[in-house]
XYZ file of C-alpha atoms in Angstrom:
304
model
C 37.674 -20.773 8.706
C 38.898 -22.973 6.042
C 40.476 -20.829 3.319
C 40.574 -22.137 -0.222
C 42.204 -20.354 -3.212
C 39.624 -18.199 -5.004
C 39.172 -20.279 -8.001
C 38.563 -23.449 -6.399
C 36.376 -21.814 -3.750
C 33.936 -20.812 -6.496
C 33.949 -24.414 -8.041
C 33.297 -26.037 -4.385
C 30.644 -23.543 -3.747
C 28.667 -24.712 -6.890
C 28.980 -28.321 -5.507
C 27.958 -27.862 -2.051
C 24.692 -29.753 -1.222
C 21.573 -28.000 -0.468
C 20.262 -28.604 3.320
C 17.650 -31.026 2.217
C 20.600 -32.898 0.428
C 22.515 -32.636 3.250
C 20.109 -34.379 5.395
C 19.478 -37.123 2.757
C 23.301 -37.741 2.595
C 23.715 -37.721 6.444
C 20.757 -40.250 6.896
C 22.398 -42.509 3.856
C 25.824 -42.514 5.396
C 24.489 -43.372 8.781
C 22.674 -46.354 7.390
C 25.852 -47.353 5.221
C 28.581 -46.706 7.734
C 30.538 -49.570 6.654
C 30.681 -48.589 2.666
C 33.936 -47.481 0.919
C 33.098 -44.255 -0.770
C 34.953 -43.155 -3.766
C 37.305 -39.936 -3.372
C 34.666 -37.812 -4.944
C 31.915 -39.260 -2.988
C 33.750 -38.674 0.044
C 34.334 -35.103 -0.672
C 30.756 -34.307 -0.875
C 30.202 -36.297 2.169
C 33.102 -34.154 4.334
C 31.253 -31.009 2.675
C 27.801 -31.930 3.917
C 29.400 -32.574 7.333
C 30.229 -28.820 7.646
C 28.005 -26.621 9.434
C 26.784 -23.720 6.933
C 29.516 -24.843 4.274
C 27.662 -22.556 1.612
C 27.608 -19.529 3.914
C 31.381 -20.165 4.649
C 32.134 -20.459 1.060
C 30.158 -17.769 0.126
C 32.299 -15.393 2.776
C 35.510 -16.755 1.306
C 34.799 -15.851 -2.370
C 33.278 -12.396 -1.072
C 36.443 -11.336 0.754
C 38.468 -12.791 -2.001
C 36.751 -10.699 -4.747
C 36.072 -7.861 -2.618
C 39.270 -5.635 -3.517
C 38.604 -6.647 -7.438
C 34.903 -5.361 -7.123
C 35.818 -2.336 -5.437
C 38.521 -1.422 -7.986
C 35.849 -2.024 -10.939
C 33.632 0.357 -8.898
C 36.354 3.177 -8.645
C 37.086 3.022 -12.282
C 33.526 3.448 -13.103
C 33.082 6.664 -10.554
C 36.195 7.979 -11.838
C 35.245 7.469 -15.455
C 31.879 9.538 -14.494
C 33.580 12.125 -12.484
C 36.276 12.627 -15.441
C 33.153 13.032 -18.129
C 31.310 15.466 -15.955
C 34.508 17.831 -15.494
C 35.465 17.691 -19.293
C 31.738 18.650 -20.274
C 31.678 21.355 -17.903
C 35.329 22.918 -18.728
C 35.029 22.126 -22.519
C 35.317 25.723 -24.339
C 34.690 23.858 -27.345
C 31.401 22.567 -26.662
C 30.307 25.790 -24.842
C 31.207 27.530 -28.244
C 29.376 24.836 -30.132
C 26.161 25.204 -28.225
C 26.302 28.970 -28.245
C 26.634 28.891 -32.080
C 23.567 26.610 -32.376
C 21.748 29.079 -29.912
C 22.580 31.985 -32.142
C 21.643 30.069 -35.345
C 18.046 29.053 -34.148
C 17.631 32.649 -33.037
C 18.493 33.935 -36.375
C 16.385 31.452 -38.080
C 13.252 32.996 -35.661
C 14.225 36.644 -37.060
C 15.472 37.665 -33.661
C 18.438 38.997 -31.847
C 20.696 37.301 -29.283
C 19.114 40.061 -26.832
C 15.473 39.022 -27.647
C 16.383 35.543 -27.104
C 13.357 34.059 -28.633
C 14.889 30.691 -28.164
C 15.912 30.990 -24.686
C 17.836 27.495 -24.689
C 17.276 24.080 -25.395
C 18.007 20.711 -23.932
C 21.398 19.852 -24.586
C 20.040 16.234 -24.491
C 18.082 17.001 -27.977
C 21.208 18.350 -29.960
C 20.980 15.540 -32.571
C 17.349 16.220 -33.092
C 17.544 19.963 -33.164
C 20.427 19.721 -35.544
C 18.521 17.465 -37.748
C 16.105 20.073 -38.579
C 16.123 21.363 -42.374
C 16.444 25.204 -42.793
C 16.281 27.353 -46.065
C 18.556 26.002 -48.894
C 18.156 22.271 -48.305
C 20.605 22.528 -45.516
C 20.450 21.487 -42.110
C 21.165 23.296 -38.605
C 24.023 20.319 -38.253
C 25.563 21.336 -41.990
C 25.329 24.982 -41.000
C 27.444 24.426 -37.647
C 29.592 22.251 -38.916
C 30.494 25.013 -41.679
C 30.619 27.780 -39.133
C 33.321 25.507 -36.895
C 35.154 24.810 -40.324
C 35.450 28.296 -41.452
C 35.407 30.457 -38.272
C 36.310 27.901 -35.297
C 38.590 25.218 -36.604
C 40.050 24.896 -32.953
C 36.463 23.626 -31.880
C 36.963 20.301 -33.698
C 38.877 19.250 -30.325
C 35.589 18.864 -29.095
C 36.084 15.036 -30.788
C 38.313 14.140 -27.729
C 35.080 13.917 -25.455
C 33.468 11.186 -27.145
C 35.497 8.299 -25.957
C 35.650 9.431 -22.105
C 31.758 10.258 -22.491
C 31.192 6.976 -24.056
C 33.456 5.016 -21.254
C 31.359 6.638 -18.658
C 28.192 6.002 -20.406
C 28.960 2.014 -20.263
C 28.153 1.790 -16.747
C 24.088 2.664 -15.729
C 24.970 4.866 -12.622
C 22.172 3.355 -10.495
C 24.105 -0.041 -11.247
C 27.022 1.054 -9.088
C 24.432 1.599 -6.258
C 23.613 -1.712 -6.672
C 27.083 -3.006 -6.633
C 27.847 -1.330 -3.458
C 24.763 -2.785 -1.712
C 25.668 -6.401 -2.973
C 29.202 -5.644 -1.216
C 27.462 -4.349 1.845
C 25.308 -7.497 1.904
C 28.616 -9.592 1.591
C 29.964 -7.660 4.745
C 26.995 -8.606 6.647
C 27.368 -12.276 5.964
C 31.088 -12.199 7.168
C 29.700 -10.151 10.241
C 27.349 -13.147 11.190
C 29.897 -15.806 10.068
C 32.180 -13.971 12.594
C 29.443 -14.387 15.227
C 28.878 -18.029 14.680
C 32.606 -18.376 15.052
C 32.763 -16.906 18.284
C 30.445 -19.720 19.444
C 31.844 -22.500 17.447
C 35.870 -21.976 17.799
C 36.801 -24.985 19.647
C 34.468 -27.091 18.012
C 35.631 -26.068 14.357
C 39.308 -26.182 15.499
C 39.023 -29.950 15.930
C 36.883 -30.503 12.680
C 39.614 -28.531 10.613
C 42.243 -30.719 12.317
C 40.213 -33.876 11.109
C 39.882 -32.166 7.459
C 43.361 -31.444 7.093
C 44.118 -34.921 7.559
C 41.622 -36.106 5.051
C 42.634 -33.521 2.617
C 46.081 -35.036 2.493
C 44.563 -38.161 0.952
C 42.301 -36.215 -1.903
C 43.734 -35.659 -5.199
C 44.808 -32.240 -5.868
C 41.915 -31.197 -7.559
C 40.448 -31.022 -4.223
C 43.289 -29.909 -1.965
C 42.972 -26.836 -0.113
C 45.977 -24.727 -0.097
C 45.471 -23.506 3.417
C 43.688 -24.799 6.092
C 43.933 -22.341 9.017
C 41.587 -20.914 11.484
C 42.123 -17.381 11.046
C 39.378 -16.013 12.891
C 41.370 -12.572 14.019
C 42.403 -12.089 10.373
C 38.557 -12.090 9.233
C 37.863 -9.623 11.630
C 40.545 -7.105 10.608
C 39.809 -7.834 6.941
C 35.926 -7.044 7.682
C 37.220 -3.965 9.198
C 39.207 -2.996 6.160
C 36.507 -3.886 3.817
C 33.970 -1.854 5.727
C 36.227 1.316 5.795
C 36.549 0.863 1.948
C 32.675 0.358 1.281
C 32.246 3.731 3.529
C 34.831 5.719 1.286
C 33.434 4.370 -1.741
C 29.880 5.279 -0.635
C 31.335 8.881 0.072
C 32.640 9.263 -3.154
C 29.607 8.083 -4.896
C 27.695 10.963 -3.760
C 30.364 13.413 -4.373
C 30.443 11.940 -7.955
C 26.526 12.282 -8.071
C 26.878 15.827 -7.080
C 29.333 16.598 -9.608
C 26.795 15.165 -12.409
C 24.041 16.982 -11.130
C 26.103 19.912 -11.565
C 27.046 19.131 -15.022
C 23.226 18.401 -16.091
C 22.158 21.702 -14.602
C 25.291 23.568 -16.153
C 23.840 22.140 -19.471
C 20.335 23.145 -18.944
C 18.848 19.674 -18.207
C 15.881 19.247 -16.077
C 17.214 17.614 -12.805
C 15.686 13.987 -12.026
C 13.041 14.239 -8.916
C 13.809 11.025 -7.631
C 16.798 8.419 -7.636
C 15.065 6.303 -9.992
C 14.916 8.898 -12.464
C 18.890 9.534 -12.436
C 20.509 8.172 -15.329
C 23.104 10.516 -16.494
C 24.708 7.505 -18.670
C 21.716 8.320 -21.103
C 22.457 12.283 -21.170
C 26.336 11.241 -21.940
C 24.935 8.888 -24.578
C 23.169 11.306 -26.505
C 25.513 13.988 -26.145
C 28.321 11.405 -27.737
C 25.796 10.722 -30.542
C 25.689 14.683 -31.390
C 29.520 14.846 -31.107
C 30.117 11.488 -33.329
C 27.104 13.273 -35.931
C 29.261 16.434 -36.032
C 32.457 14.659 -36.475
C 31.508 12.669 -39.239
C 30.071 15.642 -41.033
C 33.277 17.330 -40.815
C 34.894 14.484 -42.111
C 32.411 14.490 -45.098
C 33.169 17.911 -45.601
C 36.877 17.402 -46.199
C 36.648 14.553 -48.262
C 34.163 16.832 -50.670
C 36.722 19.734 -50.781
C 39.684 17.387 -51.513
């Protein structure tokens, strides 16, 4: 297969003639065989002469961008995994949630043993804490005062905001979509390999002709390599498949960790895949923590 540098392969892919255009170009050039074409025209004509040029270029772009795409997905999954572990392991967050629960039970005139308020969705912390209480204060203000006076170390919960925000930037289901797109790209590579098995002798001759033609083109159209690397592509496909399988397994592990986090925080678990949106929960939790942080800062400014 002809190997282009990535930036040029992407540009050439945009210029590849459609199937209808290819047929028109072939008829037109056959009817004007003695015409002297410009370099740009000859470039398009040569592209039209390559069987499945668009498919080949798509394979080239896919194999060139595969590692970067996988690295991005890996970073996104790591961000989710880190966020889930931080939420479950945070002593400060657990203390704050317990303080809110105790306060709500107190406001309802009950003891912790009676548990009139047995629990609440932590995704609704912002709404719960905005509720007014006697004296013109709010649950958030009362909890903030408790942290300031009784548990100042709980302000370390602010450290959760950045990693949770980072994870929530990427909808979890979009990672599924990215993996599916990469798998589709691998399938195109497999199909191209099957075609190459059939066309190897013909393409080898064609590539030799193209090499001579490319030497006459300006650098804007040059190919850095023009080798028919069928075995290399086969090995590359095997590597991409292994990495994709490993990443799919990691995605399942991260999803399980996120489900454990949601269960730990008292959230209802999604019944279907389409309802799984951990980024929404993390965003809401970040909103509450940010509100708490801003209120603590305001209290400090008032005291000063």
